[in-house]
């Protein structure tokens, strides 16, 4: 997609790839009714006439399970609760039947009681529509019930990939283990476990493994050589010197 002309890019965004963001308030126009915003998307990307687009807007709001979709359509964003606004944003994202829905921390701004409902909704709607769901989150606790595959990133590098169940049951990378420990402590109501140290500047990566300054298991080679990817089982791979073999990786 990088390098596409602006006009072609505009046709891909929204129509083939849509996004739901962390704070729906920021992404909804505060001075336009929800219906007006949905109708604009439907007319622009699906070429619907005004009457048809209005009908479809209400149908979409019903699909995202807003209790009174007609009323929600007539509302301005400030007249809806946070959960309702997020549902309206999901309706907008699904309006063009995208092939890929990117959900970037979609529940972070919501009350904890609503988080599971919004994630269930995203999963069900993308499955129904045959779209892929790409969930970006810091909360590994939501991964297992929502995703099939996980890629764990640290400082711009994918450090571990695998099936969600494998990653949550048997995490291999020390950073993944740290994230899961933090999520578990929080779930149990204990003081959150933290990973010591701080993330370095994204413009000044340290040599070797980018996690080595914070890693409790660092080896001497970690500070000088970037670890290669090692396959642990079908579909499960990790970038860490603890798993790379001496012969082929100059440990
Ligand atoms: S490569 Fe070394 S520093 Fe990096 S995560 Fe593995 S053990 Fe830790």
Short mmCIF file of C-alpha atoms and ligand atoms in Angstrom, two decimals:
data_model
loop_
_atom_site.label_atom_id
_atom_site.label_comp_id
_atom_site.label_asym_id
_atom_site.label_seq_id
_atom_site.Cartn_x
_atom_site.Cartn_y
_atom_site.Cartn_z
CA UNK A 1 0.00 0.00 0.00
CA UNK A 2 2.97 2.29 0.61
CA UNK A 3 3.55 4.26 -2.57
CA UNK A 4 -0.05 4.09 -3.79
CA UNK A 5 -1.35 7.30 -5.30
CA UNK A 6 -3.60 9.24 -2.88
CA UNK A 7 -6.74 8.52 -4.91
CA UNK A 8 -6.11 4.76 -4.97
CA UNK A 9 -5.17 4.82 -1.29
CA UNK A 10 -8.47 6.52 -0.46
CA UNK A 11 -10.34 3.71 -2.24
CA UNK A 12 -8.48 1.06 -0.20
CA UNK A 13 -8.97 2.83 3.13
CA UNK A 14 -12.47 2.36 4.41
CA UNK A 15 -13.52 0.09 1.56
CA UNK A 16 -11.01 -2.76 1.86
CA UNK A 17 -9.30 -1.85 5.13
CA UNK A 18 -11.18 -0.16 7.96
CA UNK A 19 -10.13 0.75 11.48
CA UNK A 20 -11.60 1.10 14.95
CA UNK A 21 -9.55 3.18 17.37
CA UNK A 22 -9.10 3.50 21.10
CA UNK A 23 -11.18 6.60 21.75
CA UNK A 24 -14.29 6.84 19.57
CA UNK A 25 -14.85 10.46 20.63
CA UNK A 26 -11.76 11.53 18.70
CA UNK A 27 -12.83 9.81 15.50
CA UNK A 28 -16.48 10.81 15.34
CA UNK A 29 -17.31 14.29 14.13
CA UNK A 30 -18.82 16.01 17.20
CA UNK A 31 -21.07 18.38 15.20
CA UNK A 32 -22.68 15.81 12.90
CA UNK A 33 -25.38 13.29 13.79
CA UNK A 34 -24.28 9.63 13.67
CA UNK A 35 -26.63 9.02 10.74
CA UNK A 36 -25.06 11.85 8.69
CA UNK A 37 -21.59 10.39 9.25
CA UNK A 38 -22.67 6.87 8.31
CA UNK A 39 -24.59 8.04 5.25
CA UNK A 40 -21.54 9.92 4.01
CA UNK A 41 -19.43 6.75 4.18
CA UNK A 42 -22.11 4.65 2.49
CA UNK A 43 -22.63 7.12 -0.34
CA UNK A 44 -18.94 7.71 -0.92
CA UNK A 45 -17.70 4.13 -0.78
CA UNK A 46 -20.76 2.06 -1.72
CA UNK A 47 -22.43 4.55 -4.03
CA UNK A 48 -25.83 4.25 -2.33
CA UNK A 49 -28.55 6.83 -2.92
CA UNK A 50 -29.62 9.06 -0.03
CA UNK A 51 -32.73 7.08 0.99
CA UNK A 52 -31.01 3.70 0.71
CA UNK A 53 -27.97 4.94 2.66
CA UNK A 54 -30.21 6.24 5.47
CA UNK A 55 -31.94 2.87 5.73
CA UNK A 56 -28.63 1.03 5.67
CA UNK A 57 -27.21 3.34 8.39
CA UNK A 58 -29.97 2.30 10.79
CA UNK A 59 -29.53 -1.37 9.81
CA UNK A 60 -25.82 -1.11 10.62
CA UNK A 61 -26.52 0.43 14.02
CA UNK A 62 -28.91 -2.44 14.70
CA UNK A 63 -26.24 -4.92 13.62
CA UNK A 64 -23.83 -3.56 16.22
CA UNK A 65 -26.59 -4.16 18.79
CA UNK A 66 -27.49 -0.62 19.73
CA UNK A 67 -30.76 -1.00 21.64
CA UNK A 68 -32.57 1.84 19.83
CA UNK A 69 -30.81 2.24 16.46
CA UNK A 70 -33.21 4.90 15.11
CA UNK A 71 -32.57 7.09 18.14
CA UNK A 72 -28.81 6.48 18.00
CA UNK A 73 -28.84 7.49 14.32
CA UNK A 74 -30.47 10.81 15.18
CA UNK A 75 -28.01 11.47 18.03
CA UNK A 76 -24.85 13.54 18.11
CA UNK A 77 -21.81 11.69 19.52
CA UNK A 78 -21.98 13.57 22.86
CA UNK A 79 -25.51 12.20 23.40
CA UNK A 80 -24.24 8.60 23.42
CA UNK A 81 -22.32 6.73 26.13
CA UNK A 82 -18.71 5.62 25.50
CA UNK A 83 -19.82 2.07 24.69
CA UNK A 84 -22.51 3.32 22.28
CA UNK A 85 -20.02 5.59 20.53
CA UNK A 86 -17.64 2.67 20.09
CA UNK A 87 -20.48 0.60 18.59
CA UNK A 88 -21.30 3.48 16.22
CA UNK A 89 -17.65 3.62 15.17
CA UNK A 90 -17.66 -0.14 14.57
CA UNK A 91 -20.79 0.30 12.42
CA UNK A 92 -18.94 2.94 10.42
CA UNK A 93 -15.92 0.69 9.99
CA UNK A 94 -18.10 -2.19 8.79
CA UNK A 95 -20.23 -0.02 6.49
CA UNK A 96 -18.07 -0.82 3.46
CA UNK A 97 -17.71 -4.54 4.21
CA UNK A 98 -13.90 -4.37 4.57
CA UNK A 99 -11.69 -7.42 4.06
CA UNK A 100 -9.53 -6.37 7.02
CA UNK A 101 -10.61 -4.60 10.20
CA UNK A 102 -7.80 -3.09 12.27
CA UNK A 103 -8.84 -2.61 15.90
CA UNK A 104 -6.27 -0.51 17.76
CA UNK A 105 -6.78 -0.85 21.53
CA UNK A 106 -10.56 -0.78 20.91
CA UNK A 107 -11.57 -1.27 24.54
CA UNK A 108 -8.98 0.78 26.42
CA UNK A 109 -11.24 3.82 26.86
CA UNK A 110 -14.23 1.72 27.94
CA UNK A 111 -15.55 0.59 31.29
CA UNK A 112 -14.22 -2.89 32.09
CA UNK A 113 -17.77 -4.36 32.02
CA UNK A 114 -18.11 -3.35 28.35
CA UNK A 115 -14.75 -4.58 27.14
CA UNK A 116 -15.67 -8.25 26.69
CA UNK A 117 -18.93 -7.32 24.93
CA UNK A 118 -17.13 -5.08 22.39
CA UNK A 119 -14.48 -7.73 21.69
CA UNK A 120 -17.17 -10.41 21.23
CA UNK A 121 -18.99 -8.07 18.88
CA UNK A 122 -15.87 -7.42 16.80
CA UNK A 123 -15.12 -11.12 16.56
CA UNK A 124 -18.66 -12.09 15.62
CA UNK A 125 -19.15 -9.33 13.06
CA UNK A 126 -15.86 -9.95 11.29
CA UNK A 127 -16.54 -13.70 11.21
CA UNK A 128 -20.01 -13.09 9.80
CA UNK A 129 -18.67 -10.71 7.15
CA UNK A 130 -15.70 -12.93 6.25
CA UNK A 131 -13.19 -10.23 7.25
CA UNK A 132 -9.92 -10.64 9.09
CA UNK A 133 -9.62 -8.93 12.48
CA UNK A 134 -6.25 -7.43 13.36
CA UNK A 135 -6.31 -6.56 17.06
CA UNK A 136 -3.57 -4.31 18.47
CA UNK A 137 -3.41 -4.45 22.26
CA UNK A 138 -1.17 -4.25 25.31
CA UNK A 139 -3.56 -6.52 27.21
CA UNK A 140 -2.53 -10.12 26.62
CA UNK A 141 -5.53 -11.18 28.70
CA UNK A 142 -7.88 -10.44 25.79
CA UNK A 143 -5.82 -12.31 23.21
CA UNK A 144 -6.79 -15.93 23.87
CA UNK A 145 -10.58 -15.51 23.60
CA UNK A 146 -10.37 -13.18 20.58
CA UNK A 147 -7.48 -14.15 18.29
CA UNK A 148 -6.19 -17.16 16.40
CA UNK A 149 -2.61 -15.94 15.99
CA UNK A 150 -0.43 -13.54 17.97
CA UNK A 151 2.66 -11.51 17.09
CA UNK A 152 4.40 -9.96 20.12
CA UNK A 153 6.37 -6.81 19.30
CA UNK A 154 9.08 -5.08 21.28
CA UNK A 155 10.69 -1.83 20.08
CA UNK A 156 9.50 -2.35 16.52
CA UNK A 157 10.60 -6.01 16.24
CA UNK A 158 8.35 -9.04 16.24
CA UNK A 159 9.94 -11.15 18.98
CA UNK A 160 7.49 -14.06 19.11
CA UNK A 161 4.70 -15.35 16.87
CA UNK A 162 2.38 -18.30 17.24
CA UNK A 163 -1.12 -19.60 17.82
CA UNK A 164 -2.82 -17.59 20.58
CA UNK A 165 -3.25 -20.67 22.75
CA UNK A 166 0.43 -21.62 22.50
CA UNK A 167 1.64 -18.11 23.28
CA UNK A 168 -0.62 -17.73 26.30
CA UNK A 169 0.06 -21.24 27.66
CA UNK A 170 3.75 -21.58 26.86
CA UNK A 171 5.30 -18.16 26.16
CA UNK A 172 8.93 -18.49 25.14
CA UNK A 173 10.34 -14.96 24.90
CA UNK A 174 11.22 -13.26 28.22
CA UNK A 175 9.25 -10.16 27.13
CA UNK A 176 6.12 -12.22 26.38
CA UNK A 177 6.50 -13.92 29.76
CA UNK A 178 6.77 -10.52 31.45
CA UNK A 179 3.62 -9.25 29.71
CA UNK A 180 1.65 -12.34 30.70
CA UNK A 181 2.84 -12.12 34.30
CA UNK A 182 1.68 -8.49 34.43
CA UNK A 183 -1.75 -9.43 33.03
CA UNK A 184 -2.08 -12.31 35.51
CA UNK A 185 -1.21 -10.17 38.52
CA UNK A 186 -3.79 -7.61 37.47
CA UNK A 187 -6.45 -10.29 37.00
CA UNK A 188 -5.79 -11.60 40.49
CA UNK A 189 -6.03 -8.09 41.96
CA UNK A 190 -2.40 -8.12 43.05
CA UNK A 191 0.09 -5.31 42.60
CA UNK A 192 0.96 -5.33 38.91
CA UNK A 193 4.23 -7.09 38.12
CA UNK A 194 6.41 -4.82 36.01
CA UNK A 195 9.31 -5.36 33.68
CA UNK A 196 12.24 -3.40 35.12
CA UNK A 197 13.77 -0.58 33.11
CA UNK A 198 12.30 1.59 30.40
CA UNK A 199 11.72 1.31 26.67
CA UNK A 200 14.62 3.02 24.89
CA UNK A 201 14.22 5.76 22.30
CA UNK A 202 12.80 4.45 19.01
CA UNK A 203 15.49 6.39 17.16
CA UNK A 204 18.34 4.94 19.15
CA UNK A 205 18.11 1.16 19.40
CA UNK A 206 20.82 -0.59 21.42
CA UNK A 207 23.02 -3.12 19.60
CA UNK A 208 22.18 -6.83 19.82
CA UNK A 209 18.80 -7.83 21.17
CA UNK A 210 16.65 -4.71 21.63
CA UNK A 211 15.33 -6.11 24.91
CA UNK A 212 18.72 -6.93 26.45
CA UNK A 213 18.90 -3.90 28.79
CA UNK A 214 15.70 -5.06 30.52
CA UNK A 215 15.94 -8.82 30.15
CA UNK A 216 16.38 -10.85 33.36
CA UNK A 217 17.88 -13.74 31.35
CA UNK A 218 20.32 -11.84 29.12
CA UNK A 219 23.47 -13.66 27.97
CA UNK A 220 26.74 -11.96 26.95
CA UNK A 221 25.91 -12.45 23.24
CA UNK A 222 22.60 -10.61 23.69
CA UNK A 223 24.34 -7.23 23.92
CA UNK A 224 26.27 -7.66 20.69
CA UNK A 225 24.31 -9.87 18.26
CA UNK A 226 20.70 -9.57 17.25
CA UNK A 227 19.00 -12.94 17.78
CA UNK A 228 17.75 -14.83 14.72
CA UNK A 229 14.27 -16.29 14.45
CA UNK A 230 14.06 -19.84 15.77
CA UNK A 231 11.13 -22.16 15.05
CA UNK A 232 9.98 -23.91 18.24
CA UNK A 233 7.05 -25.85 16.80
CA UNK A 234 4.88 -25.57 13.68
CA UNK A 235 3.72 -21.94 13.52
CA UNK A 236 5.51 -20.91 16.75
CA UNK A 237 8.74 -18.90 16.41
CA UNK A 238 10.85 -16.73 18.71
CA UNK A 239 13.73 -14.26 18.34
CA UNK A 240 15.87 -14.95 21.41
CA UNK A 241 19.37 -16.31 22.02
CA UNK A 242 18.01 -18.69 24.66
CA UNK A 243 16.61 -20.80 21.80
CA UNK A 244 19.09 -20.26 18.96
CA UNK A 245 21.68 -22.95 18.35
CA UNK A 246 25.39 -22.24 18.71
CA UNK A 247 26.47 -23.67 15.35
CA UNK A 248 24.39 -21.60 13.00
CA UNK A 249 23.97 -18.43 14.99
CA UNK A 250 27.45 -17.41 16.34
CA UNK A 251 26.24 -17.28 19.93
S1 LIG B 1 18.04 -12.53 23.20
FE1 LIG B 1 18.93 -12.33 25.22
S2 LIG B 1 18.32 -10.33 25.96
FE2 LIG B 1 17.04 -10.83 24.22
S3 LIG B 1 15.24 -11.72 25.14
FE3 LIG B 1 16.59 -13.41 24.65
S4 LIG B 1 17.81 -13.77 26.50
FE4 LIG B 1 16.83 -11.76 26.71
#
